[in-house]
Amino acid sequence: MAAPHPDQRTPHAGPGVRLDTQVIVVGAGPVGLLLAGELALRGIRVTLIERRHGPATASRASTLHARTMEVLDSRGLLADLGRPPCEPRGHFGGIPLDLTLPGPYPGQWKVAQTKTEAVLEEWALGLGADLRCGHTLHAVADRTTHVEAAATSRHGTPLTLRADYLVACDGQDSTVRALTRADFPGTSAERELLRADVEGLDIPNRRFERLPGGFAVAARNLAGITRVMVHAFGTAPREHAGEPHYDEVAAAWKQVTGEDITGGTPLWVNRFDDENRILARYRHGRILFAGDAAHRQMPIGGQALNLGLQDAYNLGWKLAATLERTAPAGLLDSYHTERTAVGAAVLGNIAAQALLLLGGPEIEPLRTVLTELIAHDSVRTHLAAMISGLDIRYDVGGPQHPLRGMRLPHTVLRTGAARCTTADLLRSGRGLLLALDGPPPRLHPAYADRIDTLTAQAEPGNPLQAGTVLVRPDGYVAWAGAEDGAGLAEAVQRWFGSP
């Protein structure tokens, strides 16, 4: 753990509202809300600080991938999303890619970001999380034994907070990252895209079309709103340009496609680029980072949102165990170890896709070769698992086993006359010891409130059929073996602490 930067600003303890909590979450977007819910599920007092005055109105991220759908299922939240459309076909750098893989939620699910946020907010607040909208953060300080933060409401009222930990979930332009001067290495932007949701357009759909002058996407949803994205080859990012005017989007669209979209009504407009950075450390003492506050990437194929949500899912139970004083040594630091490895891999594939999408004519031979390779199922499944988040394998220690470090496969189970799924068994937010061919090995009674134990039988045709598995609260298998339980005690103590 690093000490706070010497120039880190000290919160001003002037008149106003003072608040003590256990965790401050800065940013109430999807990542912050999921983290707050994970903490509140475990009884942790959490306060969210959000600059916006109310819910988001722009749905810039609208794709949930297979692993994220599994995460939401494990918390019982899928029903609240309704029946979102699923598209089995995705892309890798604009090259069509079938995302179908074994599991309950193959493909990409189209859920407006506003809907995702609304579902997560209702869940988190229902569990007791405290949300303070309309507050701008302006100072944070790590005091070694606690963290302090200061914000100001939209009415000018100071808010001073004290907590055990603070987690920055405040996006790619993170205020916390700036205040702490966290090391954020990577590559600067070379190309940018313009993007808008527009009403009143009647133009052909374009799916990742590379035209002589640039790249264009047009996709009309069931509400009649068309999302357009455009890049003119050779266009460099405008430094400190802010959000574009719709006229700029329309001009670029005309240049690349020849179509006139000036008659449309923009709902929102923005620009994004291929800057690619990841924090050197996700943990700075009592200040941690998740989502786009920890990594900046081009939002290709919805991976940015999904990466951030899975950051929160990995961090929540570890931070809660740390506050409950049941965490083994190093558990909270494993958040950095595990998620920086995943983040670096995702940013690597995004950088490759950005080149395939936005590179000039010189990239065409590479696109041709990759198109041919994707026709081979081994290549397709490798890339589909990468995009969907189903290829993640954490180093959980212990002897090798096909399941160790992987997510628990979705399995339909029977416990007596009852029928359930493995996702149902994770909804408590605790660990799980699941035995499929006999009673589970006995654990010390002290683990009763940390690990649920169950004997069940898998229905035929499911991926789990025999053996015993120890599953972390985030759904990843920490140990798998036979009924003799060899190595189980060590795995339990590594992930759930001493009795």
Coordinates of C-alpha atoms in Angstrom, one line a residue:
M1 CA 0.0 0.0 0.0
A2 CA 1.3 3.4 -0.9
A3 CA 1.0 6.5 1.3
P4 CA -1.2 9.4 0.1
H5 CA 0.5 11.9 -2.2
P6 CA 2.0 14.7 -0.2
D7 CA 0.0 17.3 -2.3
Q8 CA -3.3 15.5 -1.6
R9 CA -5.8 18.1 -0.4
T10 CA -7.1 18.1 3.1
P11 CA -10.9 18.2 3.5
H12 CA -12.0 21.5 5.1
A13 CA -14.0 20.8 8.2
G14 CA -16.1 23.9 8.1
P15 CA -19.8 24.3 8.9
G16 CA -22.3 22.1 7.2
V17 CA -23.2 18.5 7.2
R18 CA -20.9 15.9 8.8
L19 CA -21.3 12.2 8.1
D20 CA -19.6 9.1 9.4
T21 CA -19.9 5.9 7.4
Q22 CA -17.9 2.8 6.6
V23 CA -17.4 3.2 2.9
I24 CA -17.7 6.3 0.7
V25 CA -18.4 5.4 -3.0
V26 CA -17.8 8.4 -5.3
G27 CA -20.0 8.1 -8.4
A28 CA -23.5 6.6 -8.6
G29 CA -23.3 5.2 -12.1
P30 CA -23.7 1.4 -12.7
V31 CA -20.3 0.5 -11.2
G32 CA -20.8 2.6 -8.0
L33 CA -24.3 1.4 -7.5
L34 CA -23.4 -2.3 -7.9
L35 CA -20.5 -1.9 -5.4
A36 CA -22.8 -0.1 -3.0
G37 CA -25.3 -2.9 -3.2
E38 CA -22.7 -5.5 -2.7
L39 CA -21.5 -3.8 0.5
A40 CA -25.0 -3.1 1.8
L41 CA -25.9 -6.8 1.1
R42 CA -23.3 -7.7 3.7
G43 CA -24.6 -5.1 6.2
I44 CA -21.8 -2.5 5.5
R45 CA -22.8 1.2 5.9
V46 CA -22.1 2.9 2.5
T47 CA -22.7 6.4 1.2
L48 CA -22.6 7.3 -2.5
I49 CA -21.6 10.8 -3.5
E50 CA -22.9 11.7 -7.0
R51 CA -22.4 15.0 -8.8
R52 CA -25.5 14.7 -10.9
H53 CA -28.7 16.1 -9.5
G54 CA -30.8 13.1 -10.5
P55 CA -30.8 9.9 -12.6
A56 CA -28.9 9.8 -15.9
T57 CA -30.9 10.5 -19.0
A58 CA -28.4 9.4 -21.7
S59 CA -27.9 5.7 -22.3
R60 CA -24.4 5.7 -23.7
A61 CA -23.6 2.1 -22.7
S62 CA -26.3 -0.3 -23.7
T63 CA -24.7 -3.8 -23.9
L64 CA -24.5 -6.4 -21.2
H65 CA -22.4 -9.5 -21.9
A66 CA -22.8 -13.0 -20.7
R67 CA -20.7 -12.9 -17.6
T68 CA -22.4 -9.6 -16.4
M69 CA -25.8 -11.2 -16.9
E70 CA -24.6 -14.1 -14.7
V71 CA -23.5 -11.6 -12.1
L72 CA -26.9 -9.9 -12.1
D73 CA -28.6 -13.2 -11.9
S74 CA -26.6 -14.2 -8.9
R75 CA -28.1 -11.2 -7.1
G76 CA -31.6 -11.8 -8.3
L77 CA -31.8 -8.7 -10.5
L78 CA -32.5 -10.0 -14.0
A79 CA -36.3 -10.0 -13.6
D80 CA -36.1 -6.2 -12.9
L81 CA -34.4 -5.7 -16.3
G82 CA -37.6 -7.0 -18.1
R83 CA -37.0 -9.0 -21.3
P84 CA -34.1 -7.2 -23.0
P85 CA -33.4 -8.2 -26.6
C86 CA -30.5 -10.5 -27.2
E87 CA -28.2 -10.3 -30.2
P88 CA -26.1 -13.5 -30.6
R89 CA -23.8 -11.8 -33.1
G90 CA -21.2 -9.3 -32.0
H91 CA -18.0 -8.3 -33.6
F92 CA -14.2 -8.1 -33.1
G93 CA -12.9 -4.9 -34.5
G94 CA -16.0 -4.7 -36.8
I95 CA -15.6 -8.2 -38.1
P96 CA -18.7 -10.2 -37.4
L97 CA -18.3 -12.7 -34.5
D98 CA -20.8 -15.2 -33.2
L99 CA -20.8 -14.8 -29.4
T100 CA -22.7 -18.0 -28.7
L101 CA -21.0 -20.0 -25.9
P102 CA -22.2 -22.6 -23.4
G103 CA -24.1 -20.9 -20.6
P104 CA -27.5 -19.4 -19.8
Y105 CA -27.0 -15.9 -21.4
P106 CA -25.0 -16.2 -24.6
G107 CA -24.7 -13.2 -26.9
Q108 CA -25.1 -9.5 -26.0
W109 CA -28.1 -8.2 -24.2
K110 CA -29.3 -4.7 -25.1
V111 CA -30.2 -2.8 -21.9
A112 CA -30.3 1.0 -21.8
Q113 CA -27.8 2.3 -19.2
T114 CA -30.7 4.3 -17.6
K115 CA -32.5 1.0 -17.0
T116 CA -29.4 -0.7 -15.6
E117 CA -28.8 2.2 -13.3
A118 CA -32.4 2.3 -12.1
V119 CA -32.4 -1.4 -11.3
L120 CA -29.1 -1.2 -9.4
E121 CA -30.1 2.0 -7.6
E122 CA -33.4 0.5 -6.3
W123 CA -31.6 -2.6 -5.2
A124 CA -28.7 -0.8 -3.4
L125 CA -31.0 1.7 -1.7
G126 CA -33.4 -1.1 -0.7
L127 CA -30.5 -2.7 1.1
G128 CA -29.7 0.5 3.0
A129 CA -27.2 2.3 0.9
D130 CA -27.3 6.2 1.3
L131 CA -27.2 8.2 -1.9
R132 CA -26.3 11.9 -1.9
C133 CA -27.0 13.4 -5.3
G134 CA -26.0 16.9 -6.4
H135 CA -22.7 16.9 -4.5
T136 CA -19.3 17.8 -6.0
L137 CA -16.3 16.2 -4.5
H138 CA -13.3 18.6 -4.0
A139 CA -11.0 16.9 -1.5
V140 CA -10.0 13.5 -0.2
A141 CA -7.4 12.5 2.4
D142 CA -6.1 9.1 3.6
R143 CA -5.4 9.4 7.3
T144 CA -3.9 5.9 7.6
T145 CA -6.6 4.8 10.1
H146 CA -9.5 6.3 8.1
V147 CA -10.3 8.4 5.1
E148 CA -11.9 11.8 4.9
A149 CA -13.7 13.5 2.0
A150 CA -15.3 16.9 1.4
A151 CA -18.0 17.8 -1.1
T152 CA -20.3 20.7 -1.7
S153 CA -24.0 20.4 -2.5
R154 CA -25.6 22.2 -5.4
H155 CA -26.9 24.7 -2.9
G156 CA -23.4 25.4 -1.6
T157 CA -23.8 23.4 1.7
P158 CA -20.5 21.7 2.7
L159 CA -20.5 17.9 3.3
T160 CA -17.7 16.4 5.3
L161 CA -17.4 12.6 5.4
R162 CA -15.3 10.2 7.4
A163 CA -15.1 6.5 6.5
D164 CA -12.9 3.4 6.7
Y165 CA -12.5 3.3 3.0
L166 CA -13.3 5.3 -0.2
V167 CA -13.8 3.8 -3.6
A168 CA -13.6 6.0 -6.7
C169 CA -16.2 4.9 -9.3
D170 CA -16.4 8.4 -10.8
G171 CA -15.6 7.6 -14.5
Q172 CA -12.8 8.2 -16.9
D173 CA -12.3 11.8 -15.8
S174 CA -12.1 10.7 -12.2
T175 CA -11.9 13.5 -9.6
V176 CA -10.5 11.1 -7.1
R177 CA -7.8 10.0 -9.5
A178 CA -6.9 13.7 -10.1
L179 CA -6.9 14.6 -6.4
T180 CA -4.7 11.6 -5.5
R181 CA -2.4 12.1 -8.5
A182 CA -2.6 8.3 -9.1
D183 CA -0.1 7.0 -11.6
F184 CA -2.1 6.3 -14.8
P185 CA 0.3 5.0 -17.5
G186 CA -0.7 4.1 -21.0
T187 CA -1.0 5.6 -24.5
S188 CA -2.5 8.9 -25.6
A189 CA -5.3 9.1 -28.1
E190 CA -4.6 9.1 -31.8
R191 CA -8.1 8.8 -33.2
E192 CA -11.6 9.8 -32.2
L193 CA -15.2 9.0 -32.9
L194 CA -18.2 11.2 -32.8
R195 CA -21.4 9.6 -31.5
A196 CA -25.0 10.7 -31.1
D197 CA -28.5 9.4 -30.5
V198 CA -30.8 11.1 -32.9
E199 CA -34.6 11.2 -33.5
G200 CA -36.2 11.7 -36.8
L201 CA -33.6 10.1 -39.1
D202 CA -34.5 7.8 -42.0
I203 CA -31.2 6.4 -43.1
P204 CA -30.0 2.9 -43.8
N205 CA -28.6 0.8 -40.9
R206 CA -24.8 0.5 -41.1
R207 CA -23.0 -2.2 -39.1
F208 CA -19.4 -1.2 -38.7
E209 CA -19.0 -0.1 -42.3
R210 CA -15.5 0.9 -43.4
L211 CA -15.9 3.3 -46.4
P212 CA -13.3 5.0 -48.5
G213 CA -13.3 8.1 -46.3
G214 CA -13.9 6.5 -42.9
F215 CA -15.9 4.4 -40.6
A216 CA -19.7 4.6 -39.9
V217 CA -22.3 2.9 -37.7
A218 CA -26.1 3.6 -37.8
A219 CA -28.4 1.5 -35.7
R220 CA -32.1 2.3 -35.2
N221 CA -33.8 1.0 -32.1
L222 CA -37.5 0.0 -31.5
A223 CA -38.2 3.5 -30.2
G224 CA -37.2 5.0 -33.5
I225 CA -33.9 6.5 -32.2
T226 CA -30.9 6.1 -34.4
R227 CA -27.4 5.8 -32.8
V228 CA -24.8 7.1 -35.2
M229 CA -21.0 6.8 -34.8
V230 CA -18.5 8.2 -37.3
H231 CA -14.8 8.5 -37.8
A232 CA -13.1 10.2 -40.8
F233 CA -9.8 8.5 -41.5
G234 CA -6.9 10.6 -40.4
T235 CA -8.9 12.7 -38.0
A236 CA -6.9 13.3 -34.8
P237 CA -8.6 14.0 -31.5
R238 CA -9.2 17.6 -30.6
E239 CA -7.4 18.4 -27.3
H240 CA -9.7 19.8 -24.6
A241 CA -12.4 20.2 -27.2
G242 CA -15.3 19.2 -24.9
E243 CA -18.5 17.6 -26.3
P244 CA -19.1 18.3 -30.0
H245 CA -22.0 20.2 -31.5
Y246 CA -24.4 18.1 -33.6
D247 CA -23.4 20.1 -36.6
E248 CA -19.9 18.6 -36.3
V249 CA -21.3 15.1 -36.2
A250 CA -23.5 15.8 -39.2
A251 CA -20.6 17.2 -41.2
A252 CA -18.4 14.2 -40.5
W253 CA -21.3 11.9 -41.4
K254 CA -21.8 13.7 -44.7
Q255 CA -18.0 13.5 -45.4
V256 CA -17.8 9.7 -44.8
T257 CA -21.2 8.4 -46.0
G258 CA -22.6 11.2 -48.3
E259 CA -25.8 11.2 -46.3
D260 CA -27.4 14.4 -44.8
I261 CA -28.5 13.9 -41.2
T262 CA -28.9 17.6 -40.3
G263 CA -32.7 17.2 -40.1
G264 CA -32.5 14.9 -37.1
T265 CA -32.9 16.0 -33.5
P266 CA -30.0 14.9 -31.3
L267 CA -30.8 13.6 -27.8
W268 CA -27.2 13.7 -26.8
V269 CA -23.8 14.0 -28.5
N270 CA -20.3 13.1 -27.4
R271 CA -16.9 12.3 -28.6
F272 CA -14.6 9.5 -27.5
D273 CA -11.1 8.4 -28.5
D274 CA -8.7 5.5 -28.4
E275 CA -6.7 6.6 -25.3
N276 CA -5.7 3.5 -23.5
R277 CA -4.6 3.7 -19.8
I278 CA -4.7 1.6 -16.6
L279 CA -3.8 2.6 -13.1
A280 CA -0.5 1.3 -11.8
R281 CA -2.3 0.4 -8.6
Y282 CA -6.0 -0.1 -8.0
R283 CA -5.4 0.4 -4.3
H284 CA -3.8 3.4 -2.7
G285 CA -4.0 2.7 1.0
R286 CA -7.6 3.3 2.0
I287 CA -8.6 4.7 -1.4
L288 CA -9.5 2.2 -4.2
F289 CA -10.5 2.6 -7.8
A290 CA -13.0 0.7 -9.9
G291 CA -14.5 1.0 -13.4
D292 CA -13.4 3.8 -15.7
A293 CA -11.8 5.5 -12.8
A294 CA -9.2 2.7 -12.9
H295 CA -8.9 2.2 -16.6
R296 CA -9.6 4.3 -19.7
Q297 CA -10.4 2.6 -23.0
M298 CA -12.4 3.1 -26.2
P299 CA -15.9 1.7 -25.5
I300 CA -15.8 -1.0 -28.2
G301 CA -18.5 -3.7 -28.0
G302 CA -19.7 -2.7 -24.5
Q303 CA -16.6 -4.0 -22.8
A304 CA -15.9 -0.9 -20.7
L305 CA -19.2 -1.1 -18.8
N306 CA -18.9 -4.8 -18.3
L307 CA -15.3 -4.6 -17.1
G308 CA -16.3 -2.0 -14.6
L309 CA -19.3 -3.9 -13.2
Q310 CA -17.1 -6.9 -12.7
D311 CA -14.5 -4.8 -10.9
A312 CA -17.2 -3.9 -8.4
Y313 CA -18.3 -7.5 -8.1
N314 CA -14.8 -8.6 -7.3
L315 CA -14.2 -5.8 -4.8
G316 CA -17.4 -5.8 -2.9
W317 CA -17.1 -9.0 -0.9
K318 CA -13.4 -8.5 -0.2
L319 CA -13.9 -5.0 1.2
A320 CA -16.9 -6.2 3.2
A321 CA -14.9 -9.0 4.7
T322 CA -12.1 -6.6 5.5
L323 CA -14.5 -4.4 7.4
E324 CA -16.1 -7.4 9.1
R325 CA -12.5 -8.4 10.3
T326 CA -12.9 -11.8 8.8
A327 CA -10.6 -11.2 5.8
P328 CA -7.3 -13.1 5.6
A329 CA -4.2 -11.2 5.1
G330 CA -3.9 -9.9 1.5
L331 CA -7.5 -10.4 0.6
L332 CA -8.1 -6.7 -0.2
D333 CA -4.9 -6.5 -2.1
S334 CA -6.0 -9.4 -4.3
Y335 CA -8.5 -7.0 -5.8
H336 CA -5.6 -5.2 -7.5
T337 CA -3.8 -8.3 -8.4
E338 CA -6.8 -10.0 -10.0
R339 CA -8.5 -7.1 -11.7
T340 CA -5.4 -5.3 -13.1
A341 CA -4.6 -8.6 -14.9
V342 CA -8.1 -8.7 -16.4
G343 CA -8.1 -5.0 -17.1
A344 CA -4.8 -5.2 -19.0
A345 CA -6.1 -8.1 -21.1
V346 CA -9.3 -6.3 -22.0
L347 CA -7.5 -3.0 -22.8
G348 CA -5.2 -5.0 -25.0
N349 CA -8.0 -6.5 -27.1
I350 CA -9.7 -3.1 -27.2
A351 CA -6.5 -1.5 -28.6
A352 CA -6.4 -4.3 -31.3
Q353 CA -10.0 -3.7 -32.2
A354 CA -9.5 0.1 -32.4
L355 CA -6.8 -0.5 -34.9
L356 CA -8.9 -2.9 -36.9
L357 CA -11.9 -0.5 -36.9
L358 CA -10.2 2.9 -37.4
G359 CA -6.9 2.1 -39.2
G360 CA -6.6 3.2 -42.8
P361 CA -6.4 1.1 -45.9
E362 CA -3.2 -0.4 -44.8
I363 CA -5.1 -2.5 -42.2
E364 CA -7.3 -4.3 -44.8
P365 CA -4.9 -7.3 -45.3
L366 CA -5.0 -7.9 -41.5
R367 CA -8.8 -7.7 -41.5
T368 CA -9.0 -10.2 -44.3
V369 CA -6.8 -12.7 -42.5
L370 CA -8.7 -12.3 -39.2
T371 CA -12.0 -12.8 -41.0
E372 CA -10.7 -16.1 -42.4
L373 CA -9.4 -17.2 -38.9
I374 CA -12.7 -16.4 -37.2
A375 CA -14.3 -19.0 -39.4
H376 CA -12.4 -21.6 -37.4
D377 CA -14.4 -22.5 -34.3
S378 CA -11.4 -22.6 -31.9
V379 CA -10.6 -19.0 -32.9
R380 CA -14.2 -17.9 -32.7
T381 CA -14.8 -19.4 -29.2
H382 CA -11.5 -17.9 -27.9
L383 CA -12.5 -14.4 -29.0
A384 CA -16.1 -14.8 -28.0
A385 CA -15.1 -15.8 -24.5
M386 CA -12.7 -12.8 -24.3
I387 CA -15.4 -10.4 -25.3
S388 CA -18.1 -12.0 -23.1
G389 CA -15.9 -12.2 -19.9
L390 CA -16.2 -16.0 -19.8
D391 CA -12.5 -16.6 -20.2
I392 CA -11.4 -15.1 -16.8
R393 CA -9.4 -17.5 -14.6
Y394 CA -8.0 -16.2 -11.3
D395 CA -5.0 -17.7 -9.6
V396 CA -6.6 -19.2 -6.5
G397 CA -3.8 -21.4 -5.5
G398 CA -3.8 -25.1 -4.8
P399 CA -3.4 -28.1 -7.2
Q400 CA -4.6 -27.8 -10.7
H401 CA -8.2 -28.6 -11.4
P402 CA -10.3 -27.7 -14.5
L403 CA -12.7 -25.6 -12.3
R404 CA -10.3 -23.8 -10.0
G405 CA -10.2 -20.1 -10.6
M406 CA -13.0 -20.3 -13.2
R407 CA -16.6 -19.1 -12.7
L408 CA -19.0 -21.7 -11.3
P409 CA -20.7 -23.2 -14.3
H410 CA -24.5 -22.5 -14.4
T411 CA -26.1 -25.7 -13.3
V412 CA -29.7 -26.8 -12.5
L413 CA -29.8 -28.6 -9.1
R414 CA -32.2 -30.6 -7.0
T415 CA -32.2 -30.5 -3.3
G416 CA -34.8 -33.0 -2.3
A417 CA -38.0 -32.0 -4.0
A418 CA -36.8 -28.4 -4.7
R419 CA -35.2 -27.2 -7.9
C420 CA -32.7 -24.3 -8.1
T421 CA -29.7 -23.1 -10.0
T422 CA -26.2 -22.3 -8.9
A423 CA -26.9 -18.6 -9.4
D424 CA -29.7 -18.9 -6.8
L425 CA -27.2 -20.3 -4.3
L426 CA -25.0 -17.2 -4.5
R427 CA -27.7 -14.6 -3.6
S428 CA -26.8 -14.4 0.0
G429 CA -23.4 -12.8 -0.9
R430 CA -21.6 -15.4 1.1
G431 CA -19.3 -18.2 0.0
L432 CA -20.7 -21.6 -1.0
L433 CA -19.5 -25.2 -0.3
L434 CA -21.5 -27.4 -2.7
A435 CA -21.3 -31.2 -2.6
L436 CA -22.9 -33.1 -5.5
D437 CA -22.2 -36.7 -4.6
G438 CA -22.5 -36.9 -0.8
P439 CA -22.4 -34.7 2.2
P440 CA -19.9 -31.8 2.1
P441 CA -16.8 -31.9 4.3
R442 CA -17.5 -30.4 7.7
L443 CA -16.2 -26.9 8.3
H444 CA -15.5 -25.2 11.6
P445 CA -18.7 -23.7 13.1
A446 CA -17.1 -20.2 12.9
Y447 CA -17.6 -20.3 9.1
A448 CA -21.4 -20.6 9.3
D449 CA -22.0 -16.9 8.6
R450 CA -19.3 -16.8 5.9
I451 CA -19.9 -20.0 3.9
D452 CA -23.3 -21.7 3.0
T453 CA -23.0 -25.5 2.8
L454 CA -25.3 -27.6 0.7
T455 CA -25.7 -31.1 -0.8
A456 CA -27.5 -31.3 -4.1
Q457 CA -27.8 -33.4 -7.2
A458 CA -27.2 -31.9 -10.6
E459 CA -29.9 -32.6 -13.3
P460 CA -28.7 -34.6 -16.3
G461 CA -26.9 -32.7 -19.0
N462 CA -25.5 -30.0 -16.7
P463 CA -21.8 -29.1 -16.6
L464 CA -21.4 -30.0 -12.9
Q465 CA -22.2 -33.6 -12.1
A466 CA -19.9 -34.8 -9.3
G467 CA -17.4 -33.7 -6.7
T468 CA -17.4 -30.8 -4.2
V469 CA -16.7 -27.1 -4.9
L470 CA -15.8 -24.1 -2.7
V471 CA -17.1 -21.0 -4.3
R472 CA -16.2 -17.4 -3.5
P473 CA -19.0 -14.8 -3.1
D474 CA -18.2 -13.5 -6.6
G475 CA -18.9 -16.9 -8.1
Y476 CA -15.4 -18.1 -8.8
V477 CA -14.3 -21.6 -7.7
A478 CA -11.7 -21.4 -5.0
W479 CA -11.3 -25.1 -4.6
A480 CA -12.6 -28.3 -6.3
G481 CA -12.0 -31.8 -5.4
A482 CA -13.2 -35.2 -4.1
E483 CA -15.2 -35.9 -1.0
D484 CA -12.1 -36.5 1.1
G485 CA -11.6 -32.7 1.1
A486 CA -7.8 -32.7 0.6
G487 CA -6.7 -29.0 0.4
L488 CA -10.1 -27.6 1.3
A489 CA -9.0 -26.3 4.8
E490 CA -6.2 -24.3 3.2
A491 CA -8.5 -22.9 0.5
V492 CA -11.1 -21.9 3.1
Q493 CA -8.5 -20.0 5.2
R494 CA -6.9 -18.4 2.1
W495 CA -10.2 -16.8 1.0
F496 CA -12.4 -16.7 4.1
G497 CA -9.9 -16.2 6.9
S498 CA -9.3 -18.1 10.1
P499 CA -12.1 -19.6 12.2

